[in-house]
Amino acid sequence: MQLVWFKRDLRVYDHAALAEAARRGPVLPLYVAEPEYWSQPDASGRHWAFIAECLGELRTDLAALGQPLVIRVGEAIPVLIELLNRLPIQTVWSHEETGNGWTYARDIAVGELLRSRGIPWHELPQNGVVRRLETRNLWSKIWEQRMRTPLEPPPLLGPLGALSEIGGLGDIPDGRELGIADDPCPQRQPGGRRAGVMTLEGFLRERGEAYHREMSSPLTAYGACSRLSTHLACGTLSIRELAQATRHRREEVAALAQGSGQRGTWPKALSAFEGRLHWHCHFIQKLESEPRIEFENMHRACDGLRDPTPDPHRLDAWCQGQTGFPFVDACMRALIQTGWINFRMRAMLVSFSAYHLWLHWREPGLHLARVFTDYEPGIHWSQVQMQSGTTGINTLRIYNPVKQSRDQDPDGLFIRRWVPELADVPDARIHTPWQMSRAEQDACGCLIGRDYPAPILDHEAAAREARRRMGAIRRSAESRTESRTIFETHGSRRRSGGASRARTSMSTAETGGRRKRPPSPESTS
């Protein structure tokens, strides 16, 4: 019997671990809902709600292949011990996972358990992230090789008659059974592979034609962006599947252009999207290679730069969308209600918290992790540090919240939708309502300080002070030396071929030898 442990790979199509296991014997497909994981500070109810929908569909898909999904509620070690004691399990299969520090520690413990029982655990790659990568110089070549590998079709599975011995299939728990707090997200994307496939097809054939032009503004990004990030994070779709579908669409568009003589904007849009797929794995690789960056500054010269204990007033105002800067607040409120916002606005939110509010990135990062339905630890913590200026190899991007507002939402449409207190503020004042006279405030029915907060700070003065502080660190010889070391480990290299030449600005494996153990959250610098 082959046990296939599903984690963040909730699909049957292009599932290497499932396919390899099925070639060797009868398969027990297992998902473990772990209450301790759901008590972690980066987990939330919206994450589980999406996963639960995926599990229902995964169980149906596996049943159609011959053996439905077995679900257990509990911690992985006791669940596995019970199954090993009751069933003739010969091998355990799963995909490699670059998760948070908790899942990493759990995987180490699982590896020790299975080795003590003499049971092999085969962890297979499911994306372009390379375990125990020796040098970044090889990474792009490996990524390309993996993206070109043929997709795995769903295998046929024989029904297991021994399930009565372990209490049957088990039910999909609701959030309360896992101890998850209520987390309403009324406009969250639906989970499940079918929704993912429809989203992919809609993007590649209809919505994505202006992707490269419309991804930056939240007015257009909800439709123009792929909206596939949550499906990648939970694994209802594989990134190889997306890469190959995108390349097939590019070939199709090129053939149509030859016939009509009109290229349109699809080639640029698809090229830009394929580049983002490359970046997806590039950022996860950082956490895979150096898991401490979930908790510690990547660049040690930044240790002590910001107080890890945040100013509660500033943090709460930012988390609730009550900073007094309309565009910042609109982005945060939209994110809370939908579980998603486009990349530029994510970068602006982090930049505002790090440079203007001068908050250490860890607590704002945890808030965003909880509200992002598409939370992917490797991308998330790499980006939070990058946008906070603590990587040492990236250009400082201190977004001006007023300029971004005027550039990305010139008529205030997005602001008025998500900050209804400002609905009747005239266009000339919508980006800076604090500049209204008392008569103007009375006329539009919005008193600053009562109906909508005054700005939490002077954003221009805060940006100047942030540049001064960051510049003082970056100019030191020690800082520059460490930056070179960080670039050797984490910096991207030019790709040989493919859609993107982007650069940063400056098989079977056992978990036990995977990465260095991360520090505990309490050791955050």
Short mmCIF file of C-alpha atoms in Angstrom, two decimals:
data_model
loop_
_atom_site.label_atom_id
_atom_site.label_comp_id
_atom_site.label_asym_id
_atom_site.label_seq_id
_atom_site.Cartn_x
_atom_site.Cartn_y
_atom_site.Cartn_z
CA MET A 1 0.00 0.00 0.00
CA GLN A 2 1.24 3.46 -0.99
CA LEU A 3 0.17 6.44 1.15
CA VAL A 4 -0.09 9.74 -0.72
CA TRP A 5 -0.10 12.69 1.67
CA PHE A 6 -1.87 15.66 0.11
CA LYS A 7 -0.82 19.03 1.48
CA ARG A 8 -0.85 22.10 -0.77
CA ASP A 9 -1.36 20.09 -3.96
CA LEU A 10 -5.12 19.54 -3.99
CA ARG A 11 -5.55 18.08 -7.47
CA VAL A 12 -5.31 14.77 -9.32
CA TYR A 13 -4.03 16.23 -12.61
CA ASP A 14 -0.25 16.69 -12.97
CA HIS A 15 0.27 15.24 -9.48
CA ALA A 16 3.62 13.46 -9.68
CA ALA A 17 3.42 11.90 -6.21
CA LEU A 18 -0.01 10.39 -6.90
CA ALA A 19 1.06 9.11 -10.32
CA GLU A 20 4.28 7.52 -9.03
CA ALA A 21 2.52 5.91 -6.09
CA ALA A 22 -0.19 4.44 -8.34
CA ARG A 23 2.47 2.80 -10.49
CA ARG A 24 3.69 0.84 -7.48
CA GLY A 25 0.56 -0.40 -5.76
CA PRO A 26 -2.82 0.42 -4.22
CA VAL A 27 -3.02 4.03 -3.04
CA LEU A 28 -4.35 5.49 0.22
CA PRO A 29 -4.90 9.24 -0.48
CA LEU A 30 -4.74 11.19 2.78
CA TYR A 31 -5.30 14.78 3.90
CA VAL A 32 -4.65 15.75 7.52
CA ALA A 33 -6.43 18.85 8.89
CA GLU A 34 -4.08 19.91 11.68
CA PRO A 35 -5.59 22.11 14.44
CA GLU A 36 -2.15 23.23 15.63
CA TYR A 37 -1.35 24.57 12.17
CA TRP A 38 -4.58 26.55 12.15
CA SER A 39 -3.63 28.16 15.46
CA GLN A 40 -0.52 29.70 13.90
CA PRO A 41 -0.52 33.51 13.56
CA ASP A 42 -0.38 33.43 9.74
CA ALA A 43 -3.43 31.15 9.33
CA SER A 44 -7.03 32.31 8.97
CA GLY A 45 -10.57 31.22 8.33
CA ARG A 46 -10.59 32.39 4.72
CA HIS A 47 -7.66 30.08 4.01
CA TRP A 48 -9.53 27.10 5.42
CA ALA A 49 -12.79 28.01 3.67
CA PHE A 50 -11.02 27.91 0.31
CA ILE A 51 -9.19 24.66 1.16
CA ALA A 52 -12.39 22.97 2.37
CA GLU A 53 -14.01 23.66 -1.00
CA CYS A 54 -10.94 22.23 -2.72
CA LEU A 55 -11.05 19.10 -0.55
CA GLY A 56 -14.68 18.41 -1.45
CA GLU A 57 -13.86 18.50 -5.13
CA LEU A 58 -10.62 16.54 -4.67
CA ARG A 59 -12.52 13.77 -2.88
CA THR A 60 -14.96 13.57 -5.79
CA ASP A 61 -12.15 13.48 -8.36
CA LEU A 62 -10.28 10.75 -6.48
CA ALA A 63 -13.48 8.72 -6.13
CA ALA A 64 -13.92 8.91 -9.90
CA LEU A 65 -10.43 7.42 -10.24
CA GLY A 66 -11.32 4.58 -7.88
CA GLN A 67 -10.46 5.62 -4.32
CA PRO A 68 -11.89 8.66 -2.45
CA LEU A 69 -9.80 10.91 -0.22
CA VAL A 70 -9.34 9.94 3.43
CA ILE A 71 -9.49 12.93 5.79
CA ARG A 72 -8.33 13.01 9.37
CA VAL A 73 -8.45 15.79 11.95
CA GLY A 74 -5.44 15.82 14.26
CA GLU A 75 -1.71 16.29 14.22
CA ALA A 76 0.24 14.49 11.53
CA ILE A 77 2.38 12.29 13.81
CA PRO A 78 -0.44 10.52 15.74
CA VAL A 79 -2.54 10.27 12.56
CA LEU A 80 0.31 8.59 10.70
CA ILE A 81 1.14 6.30 13.61
CA GLU A 82 -2.43 5.02 13.70
CA LEU A 83 -2.49 4.37 9.97
CA LEU A 84 0.92 2.66 10.02
CA ASN A 85 -0.22 0.42 12.86
CA ARG A 86 -3.44 -0.63 11.13
CA LEU A 87 -2.55 -0.79 7.43
CA PRO A 88 0.27 -2.43 5.42
CA ILE A 89 1.72 0.90 4.26
CA GLN A 90 5.00 0.34 2.44
CA THR A 91 5.87 3.87 1.23
CA VAL A 92 4.76 7.46 1.81
CA TRP A 93 4.61 9.94 -1.08
CA SER A 94 4.08 13.68 -1.16
CA HIS A 95 5.22 16.79 -2.95
CA GLU A 96 7.97 18.95 -1.50
CA GLU A 97 6.50 21.83 0.47
CA THR A 98 8.11 25.18 1.18
CA GLY A 99 5.72 26.23 3.92
CA ASN A 100 6.06 28.27 7.07
CA GLY A 101 8.33 27.44 10.01
CA TRP A 102 5.64 25.28 11.63
CA THR A 103 5.18 23.00 8.61
CA TYR A 104 8.94 22.72 8.23
CA ALA A 105 9.33 21.55 11.84
CA ARG A 106 6.41 19.14 11.37
CA ASP A 107 8.02 17.66 8.26
CA ILE A 108 11.25 17.07 10.15
CA ALA A 109 9.31 15.19 12.83
CA VAL A 110 7.44 13.15 10.22
CA GLY A 111 10.71 12.27 8.53
CA GLU A 112 12.15 11.04 11.83
CA LEU A 113 9.04 8.93 12.50
CA LEU A 114 9.11 7.27 9.08
CA ARG A 115 12.84 6.58 9.25
CA SER A 116 12.37 4.96 12.65
CA ARG A 117 9.77 2.66 11.06
CA GLY A 118 11.94 1.93 8.02
CA ILE A 119 9.34 3.44 5.68
CA PRO A 120 10.64 5.49 2.73
CA TRP A 121 9.18 8.95 2.23
CA HIS A 122 9.51 10.21 -1.33
CA GLU A 123 9.01 13.96 -1.69
CA LEU A 124 8.82 15.07 -5.32
CA PRO A 125 9.15 18.60 -6.76
CA GLN A 126 5.92 20.20 -7.92
CA ASN A 127 7.25 23.55 -9.12
CA GLY A 128 10.53 25.27 -9.95
CA VAL A 129 11.81 25.43 -6.37
CA VAL A 130 14.99 23.39 -5.96
CA ARG A 131 15.67 21.70 -2.65
CA ARG A 132 19.29 21.99 -1.47
CA LEU A 133 20.14 24.29 -4.38
CA GLU A 134 23.90 24.67 -4.56
CA THR A 135 24.07 27.84 -6.65
CA ARG A 136 21.60 30.31 -8.14
CA ASN A 137 23.53 30.11 -11.41
CA LEU A 138 21.80 26.81 -12.19
CA TRP A 139 18.33 27.76 -11.04
CA SER A 140 16.78 29.16 -14.22
CA LYS A 141 17.95 26.18 -16.26
CA ILE A 142 16.36 23.77 -13.78
CA TRP A 143 13.15 25.81 -13.74
CA GLU A 144 12.92 25.65 -17.51
CA GLN A 145 13.57 21.90 -17.57
CA ARG A 146 10.79 21.31 -15.06
CA MET A 147 8.31 23.50 -16.90
CA ARG A 148 8.92 21.52 -20.11
CA THR A 149 8.39 18.10 -18.49
CA PRO A 150 5.17 16.43 -19.75
CA LEU A 151 2.14 16.76 -17.50
CA GLU A 152 1.07 13.69 -15.50
CA PRO A 153 -2.44 12.45 -16.32
CA PRO A 154 -4.64 11.30 -13.42
CA PRO A 155 -3.95 7.62 -12.64
CA LEU A 156 -6.54 4.92 -12.09
CA LEU A 157 -6.79 3.80 -8.47
CA GLY A 158 -8.05 0.53 -7.04
CA PRO A 159 -10.62 0.81 -4.22
CA LEU A 160 -9.26 -0.07 -0.79
CA GLY A 161 -11.30 -2.58 1.17
CA ALA A 162 -9.39 -1.96 4.39
CA LEU A 163 -10.84 1.47 5.15
CA SER A 164 -13.36 0.04 7.63
CA GLU A 165 -10.37 -0.86 9.80
CA ILE A 166 -9.47 2.81 10.19
CA GLY A 167 -12.97 4.25 10.62
CA GLY A 168 -13.85 5.08 7.03
CA LEU A 169 -13.13 8.16 4.97
CA GLY A 170 -13.77 10.87 7.56
CA ASP A 171 -15.59 14.17 7.04
CA ILE A 172 -14.29 17.54 5.96
CA PRO A 173 -14.27 19.54 9.21
CA ASP A 174 -15.63 23.03 9.50
CA GLY A 175 -13.57 25.86 10.91
CA ARG A 176 -14.99 25.53 14.41
CA GLU A 177 -13.74 21.94 14.69
CA LEU A 178 -10.25 23.24 13.94
CA GLY A 179 -10.52 26.14 16.37
CA ILE A 180 -10.49 28.77 13.61
CA ALA A 181 -12.00 32.16 14.39
CA ASP A 182 -14.76 33.54 12.19
CA ASP A 183 -13.26 35.34 9.21
CA PRO A 184 -15.92 36.73 6.88
CA CYS A 185 -14.62 37.41 3.38
CA PRO A 186 -17.80 38.02 1.37
CA GLN A 187 -16.11 38.41 -2.02
CA ARG A 188 -13.59 35.59 -1.72
CA GLN A 189 -12.83 33.50 -4.79
CA PRO A 190 -14.38 30.01 -4.76
CA GLY A 191 -12.10 27.03 -4.26
CA GLY A 192 -11.72 23.83 -6.25
CA ARG A 193 -9.96 22.78 -9.43
CA ARG A 194 -12.94 23.42 -11.69
CA ALA A 195 -13.02 27.06 -10.62
CA GLY A 196 -9.26 27.21 -11.21
CA VAL A 197 -9.51 25.78 -14.74
CA MET A 198 -12.32 28.21 -15.61
CA THR A 199 -10.24 31.10 -14.24
CA LEU A 200 -7.22 30.04 -16.28
CA GLU A 201 -9.22 29.64 -19.49
CA GLY A 202 -10.97 32.96 -18.96
CA PHE A 203 -7.66 34.72 -18.47
CA LEU A 204 -5.82 33.17 -21.41
CA ARG A 205 -8.67 33.64 -23.87
CA GLU A 206 -10.58 36.71 -22.73
CA ARG A 207 -9.54 38.73 -19.71
CA GLY A 208 -5.76 38.74 -20.10
CA GLU A 209 -5.28 40.64 -23.35
CA ALA A 210 -4.41 43.87 -21.54
CA TYR A 211 -2.69 42.18 -18.58
CA HIS A 212 0.61 44.02 -19.03
CA ARG A 213 -1.16 47.41 -19.18
CA GLU A 214 -3.89 46.98 -16.59
CA MET A 215 -2.24 45.02 -13.77
CA SER A 216 -1.12 48.10 -11.82
CA SER A 217 -4.40 49.86 -11.03
CA PRO A 218 -6.96 48.24 -8.72
CA LEU A 219 -9.62 49.69 -11.03
CA THR A 220 -8.63 47.22 -13.76
CA ALA A 221 -6.50 44.57 -12.00
CA TYR A 222 -9.39 42.53 -10.61
CA GLY A 223 -10.38 41.63 -14.14
CA ALA A 224 -7.08 41.91 -16.04
CA CYS A 225 -4.89 39.92 -13.64
CA SER A 226 -4.96 36.14 -13.83
CA ARG A 227 -6.48 35.64 -10.34
CA LEU A 228 -4.74 32.24 -10.24
CA SER A 229 -2.54 32.87 -7.21
CA THR A 230 -4.88 31.20 -4.70
CA HIS A 231 -5.15 28.12 -6.90
CA LEU A 232 -1.35 27.94 -7.09
CA ALA A 233 -1.02 28.40 -3.32
CA CYS A 234 -3.40 25.47 -2.64
CA GLY A 235 -2.29 23.45 -5.64
CA THR A 236 -5.56 22.98 -7.50
CA LEU A 237 -3.47 23.88 -10.55
CA SER A 238 0.24 23.21 -11.03
CA ILE A 239 2.57 25.95 -12.17
CA ARG A 240 3.85 23.63 -14.91
CA GLU A 241 0.28 23.35 -16.13
CA LEU A 242 0.01 27.15 -16.24
CA ALA A 243 3.37 27.54 -17.99
CA GLN A 244 2.49 25.03 -20.68
CA ALA A 245 -1.01 26.44 -21.18
CA THR A 246 0.47 29.93 -21.54
CA ARG A 247 3.03 28.77 -24.09
CA HIS A 248 0.37 26.90 -26.04
CA ARG A 249 -1.74 30.07 -26.11
CA ARG A 250 1.27 32.09 -27.31
CA GLU A 251 1.75 29.66 -30.19
CA GLU A 252 -1.95 29.87 -30.99
CA VAL A 253 -1.87 33.67 -31.00
CA ALA A 254 1.22 33.69 -33.23
CA ALA A 255 -0.49 31.37 -35.71
CA LEU A 256 -3.60 33.55 -35.79
CA ALA A 257 -1.45 36.64 -36.30
CA GLN A 258 0.22 35.05 -39.31
CA GLY A 259 -3.13 34.46 -40.89
CA SER A 260 -4.58 37.90 -40.19
CA GLY A 261 -1.42 40.03 -40.17
CA GLN A 262 -2.54 41.59 -36.86
CA ARG A 263 -0.69 40.73 -33.67
CA GLY A 264 -2.72 42.73 -31.17
CA THR A 265 -1.61 42.95 -27.54
CA TRP A 266 -1.83 39.27 -26.64
CA PRO A 267 1.89 38.52 -27.25
CA LYS A 268 3.03 41.19 -24.77
CA ALA A 269 0.40 40.18 -22.23
CA LEU A 270 1.29 36.49 -22.35
CA SER A 271 5.02 37.20 -22.26
CA ALA A 272 4.52 39.36 -19.15
CA PHE A 273 2.43 36.66 -17.48
CA GLU A 274 4.96 33.92 -18.18
CA GLY A 275 7.61 36.12 -16.61
CA ARG A 276 5.49 36.29 -13.44
CA LEU A 277 5.38 32.49 -13.32
CA HIS A 278 9.16 32.51 -13.28
CA TRP A 279 9.17 35.09 -10.48
CA HIS A 280 6.68 32.98 -8.51
CA CYS A 281 9.22 30.21 -7.99
CA HIS A 282 12.16 32.62 -7.78
CA PHE A 283 10.77 34.16 -4.60
CA ILE A 284 9.72 30.88 -3.00
CA GLN A 285 13.28 29.66 -3.56
CA LYS A 286 14.52 32.34 -1.16
CA LEU A 287 12.57 30.87 1.77
CA GLU A 288 13.48 27.32 0.72
CA SER A 289 17.17 28.21 0.78
CA GLU A 290 17.03 30.38 3.90
CA PRO A 291 13.95 29.72 6.06
CA ARG A 292 15.05 32.16 8.76
CA ILE A 293 13.78 35.06 6.62
CA GLU A 294 10.26 34.31 7.83
CA PHE A 295 11.39 35.61 11.21
CA GLU A 296 14.64 37.57 10.78
CA ASN A 297 15.94 40.37 8.59
CA MET A 298 17.57 38.96 5.49
CA HIS A 299 20.23 41.68 5.78
CA ARG A 300 21.73 41.62 9.27
CA ALA A 301 22.68 45.30 9.08
CA CYS A 302 18.96 46.00 9.47
CA ASP A 303 18.80 44.30 12.87
CA GLY A 304 17.65 46.89 15.39
CA LEU A 305 16.50 49.25 12.64
CA ARG A 306 12.86 48.96 13.66
CA ASP A 307 11.34 47.91 16.97
CA PRO A 308 9.85 44.38 16.63
CA THR A 309 7.11 45.47 19.04
CA PRO A 310 4.94 47.72 16.88
CA ASP A 311 3.25 50.94 17.86
CA PRO A 312 -0.27 49.54 18.49
CA HIS A 313 -2.06 52.68 17.34
CA ARG A 314 -0.23 52.82 14.01
CA LEU A 315 -0.50 49.09 13.41
CA ASP A 316 -4.23 49.00 14.16
CA ALA A 317 -4.96 52.03 11.96
CA TRP A 318 -3.10 50.40 9.07
CA CYS A 319 -4.75 46.99 9.59
CA GLN A 320 -8.26 48.48 9.70
CA GLY A 321 -7.85 50.92 6.81
CA GLN A 322 -8.06 53.98 9.06
CA THR A 323 -4.80 55.79 8.35
CA GLY A 324 -6.41 58.92 6.92
CA PHE A 325 -4.85 58.31 3.50
CA PRO A 326 -7.83 57.38 1.30
CA PHE A 327 -6.06 55.21 -1.27
CA VAL A 328 -4.11 53.25 1.36
CA ASP A 329 -7.29 52.69 3.35
CA ALA A 330 -9.31 51.71 0.26
CA CYS A 331 -6.72 49.10 -0.67
CA MET A 332 -6.70 47.58 2.81
CA ARG A 333 -10.49 47.50 3.08
CA ALA A 334 -10.84 45.96 -0.38
CA LEU A 335 -8.29 43.33 0.58
CA ILE A 336 -10.15 42.44 3.77
CA GLN A 337 -13.43 42.01 1.89
CA THR A 338 -12.12 40.18 -1.20
CA GLY A 339 -8.98 38.37 0.01
CA TRP A 340 -6.99 39.74 -2.94
CA ILE A 341 -5.46 42.88 -4.33
CA ASN A 342 -2.96 43.45 -7.11
CA PHE A 343 0.79 43.39 -6.64
CA ARG A 344 1.50 47.13 -6.86
CA MET A 345 -1.05 47.83 -4.17
CA ARG A 346 0.41 45.08 -1.97
CA ALA A 347 3.80 46.71 -2.37
CA MET A 348 2.36 50.11 -1.49
CA LEU A 349 0.67 48.77 1.65
CA VAL A 350 3.90 47.21 2.89
CA SER A 351 5.94 50.26 1.92
CA PHE A 352 3.58 52.55 3.83
CA SER A 353 3.77 50.38 6.95
CA ALA A 354 7.56 50.05 6.79
CA TYR A 355 8.70 53.53 5.75
CA HIS A 356 5.95 55.94 6.70
CA LEU A 357 4.72 54.20 9.86
CA TRP A 358 8.19 52.76 10.54
CA LEU A 359 6.78 49.40 11.64
CA HIS A 360 8.88 46.25 11.73
CA TRP A 361 7.72 44.01 8.88
CA ARG A 362 6.82 40.95 10.95
CA GLU A 363 3.46 42.02 12.46
CA PRO A 364 2.16 43.77 9.33
CA GLY A 365 3.32 40.70 7.41
CA LEU A 366 1.25 38.43 9.65
CA HIS A 367 -1.84 40.59 9.15
CA LEU A 368 -1.42 40.45 5.37
CA ALA A 369 -0.77 36.70 5.50
CA ARG A 370 -4.13 36.21 7.20
CA VAL A 371 -6.13 38.39 4.80
CA PHE A 372 -4.43 37.23 1.58
CA THR A 373 -6.45 34.22 0.46
CA ASP A 374 -3.48 33.40 -1.76
CA TYR A 375 -0.93 33.44 1.08
CA GLU A 376 2.19 31.66 -0.15
CA PRO A 377 4.87 31.80 2.59
CA GLY A 378 7.87 31.86 0.27
CA ILE A 379 6.59 34.71 -1.87
CA HIS A 380 5.03 36.51 1.05
CA TRP A 381 7.98 36.82 3.40
CA SER A 382 10.44 37.46 0.59
CA GLN A 383 8.24 40.27 -0.70
CA VAL A 384 7.47 41.74 2.72
CA GLN A 385 11.20 42.06 3.36
CA MET A 386 11.88 43.36 -0.15
CA GLN A 387 9.24 46.09 0.16
CA SER A 388 10.50 46.95 3.68
CA GLY A 389 14.08 47.46 2.51
CA THR A 390 15.65 44.68 4.59
CA THR A 391 16.98 42.44 1.79
CA GLY A 392 20.03 44.57 1.07
CA ILE A 393 19.88 43.84 -2.68
CA ASN A 394 16.77 45.67 -3.86
CA THR A 395 16.14 49.31 -4.64
CA LEU A 396 14.23 51.14 -1.90
CA ARG A 397 10.69 51.77 -3.10
CA ILE A 398 9.02 54.32 -0.87
CA TYR A 399 5.61 54.80 -2.47
CA ASN A 400 4.06 58.23 -2.12
CA PRO A 401 0.45 57.40 -1.08
CA VAL A 402 -0.96 60.57 -2.63
CA LYS A 403 0.88 60.18 -5.93
CA GLN A 404 -0.17 56.52 -6.15
CA SER A 405 -3.75 57.58 -5.49
CA ARG A 406 -3.71 60.12 -8.31
CA ASP A 407 -1.89 57.79 -10.69
CA GLN A 408 -3.89 54.61 -10.10
CA ASP A 409 -7.32 56.01 -9.15
CA PRO A 410 -7.43 59.47 -10.76
CA ASP A 411 -11.18 59.99 -10.40
CA GLY A 412 -11.42 58.40 -6.96
CA LEU A 413 -13.72 55.60 -8.11
CA PHE A 414 -11.89 52.91 -6.14
CA ILE A 415 -11.67 55.15 -3.07
CA ARG A 416 -15.38 55.94 -3.11
CA ARG A 417 -16.29 52.26 -3.43
CA TRP A 418 -14.27 51.11 -0.45
CA VAL A 419 -14.23 54.24 1.73
CA PRO A 420 -17.88 55.30 1.55
CA GLU A 421 -17.31 58.06 4.11
CA LEU A 422 -15.68 59.95 1.23
CA ALA A 423 -18.37 59.23 -1.36
CA ASP A 424 -19.44 62.85 -1.73
CA VAL A 425 -15.99 64.45 -1.48
CA PRO A 426 -15.32 66.40 -4.71
CA ASP A 427 -12.76 65.06 -7.19
CA ALA A 428 -10.33 67.85 -6.42
CA ARG A 429 -10.10 66.75 -2.77
CA ILE A 430 -10.68 62.97 -2.93
CA HIS A 431 -6.97 62.16 -2.70
CA THR A 432 -6.27 64.68 0.09
CA PRO A 433 -9.53 65.22 1.99
CA TRP A 434 -7.70 66.72 4.97
CA GLN A 435 -7.06 69.78 2.79
CA MET A 436 -10.78 70.58 2.63
CA SER A 437 -11.96 73.70 4.40
CA ARG A 438 -14.60 73.34 7.09
CA ALA A 439 -17.18 74.64 4.64
CA GLU A 440 -16.18 71.98 2.10
CA GLN A 441 -16.38 69.28 4.75
CA ASP A 442 -19.85 70.41 5.77
CA ALA A 443 -20.97 70.52 2.15
CA CYS A 444 -19.96 66.92 1.43
CA GLY A 445 -21.06 65.60 4.84
CA CYS A 446 -17.62 64.33 5.86
CA LEU A 447 -15.97 65.93 8.86
CA ILE A 448 -12.30 65.00 9.02
CA GLY A 449 -11.47 63.64 12.45
CA ARG A 450 -15.06 62.54 13.02
CA ASP A 451 -16.40 60.78 9.91
CA TYR A 452 -12.99 59.94 8.47
CA PRO A 453 -9.64 60.15 10.29
CA ALA A 454 -7.10 62.88 9.75
CA PRO A 455 -3.78 61.63 8.33
CA ILE A 456 -1.91 59.58 10.89
CA LEU A 457 1.29 61.46 10.02
CA ASP A 458 2.98 63.81 7.56
CA HIS A 459 3.79 61.39 4.76
CA GLU A 460 6.43 63.56 3.12
CA ALA A 461 8.36 64.13 6.35
CA ALA A 462 8.10 60.42 7.22
CA ALA A 463 9.48 59.44 3.80
CA ARG A 464 12.44 61.80 4.16
CA GLU A 465 13.29 60.36 7.57
CA ALA A 466 13.00 56.80 6.26
CA ARG A 467 15.40 57.56 3.40
CA ARG A 468 17.87 59.08 5.85
CA ARG A 469 17.78 56.04 8.14
CA MET A 470 17.99 53.49 5.35
CA GLY A 471 20.75 55.41 3.58
CA ALA A 472 22.90 55.49 6.70
CA ILE A 473 22.81 51.69 6.85
CA ARG A 474 23.37 51.06 3.17
CA ARG A 475 26.43 53.28 2.91
CA SER A 476 28.53 51.25 5.35
CA ALA A 477 31.24 48.95 4.00
CA GLU A 478 29.96 46.04 6.11
CA SER A 479 26.48 46.45 4.66
CA ARG A 480 27.78 46.38 1.09
CA THR A 481 29.83 43.27 1.75
CA GLU A 482 26.83 41.42 3.15
CA SER A 483 24.68 42.60 0.25
CA ARG A 484 27.05 40.92 -2.18
CA THR A 485 26.79 37.68 -0.22
CA ILE A 486 23.00 37.89 -0.20
CA PHE A 487 22.93 38.45 -3.95
CA GLU A 488 25.05 35.35 -4.54
CA THR A 489 22.48 33.32 -2.59
CA HIS A 490 19.21 34.93 -3.64
CA GLY A 491 19.68 37.25 -6.61
CA SER A 492 18.14 36.24 -9.91
CA ARG A 493 20.29 35.59 -13.00
CA ARG A 494 19.44 36.34 -16.58
CA ARG A 495 17.40 33.59 -18.15
CA SER A 496 18.62 31.77 -21.21
CA GLY A 497 15.53 32.00 -23.39
CA GLY A 498 11.90 32.16 -22.32
CA ALA A 499 9.63 35.12 -21.92
CA SER A 500 11.45 37.16 -19.32
CA ARG A 501 14.94 38.54 -18.88
CA ALA A 502 14.04 40.03 -15.54
CA ARG A 503 16.65 40.57 -12.84
CA THR A 504 16.53 41.70 -9.28
CA SER A 505 18.07 45.04 -8.64
CA MET A 506 20.66 44.04 -6.87
CA SER A 507 13.49 14.28 -7.38
CA THR A 508 13.28 12.06 -4.23
CA ALA A 509 14.44 13.68 -1.04
CA GLU A 510 14.21 13.21 2.70
CA THR A 511 13.08 16.17 4.72
CA GLY A 512 15.74 15.69 7.36
CA GLY A 513 18.45 17.08 5.10
CA ARG A 514 16.37 19.76 3.50
CA ARG A 515 17.13 23.11 5.07
CA LYS A 516 18.52 24.65 8.20
CA ARG A 517 16.01 24.72 11.01
CA PRO A 518 14.37 28.16 11.26
CA PRO A 519 14.45 30.18 14.47
CA SER A 520 11.36 30.36 16.60
CA PRO A 521 9.07 33.38 16.15
CA GLU A 522 10.20 34.63 19.55
CA SER A 523 13.72 35.22 18.17
CA THR A 524 12.52 37.75 15.61
CA SER A 525 15.05 40.54 15.27
#
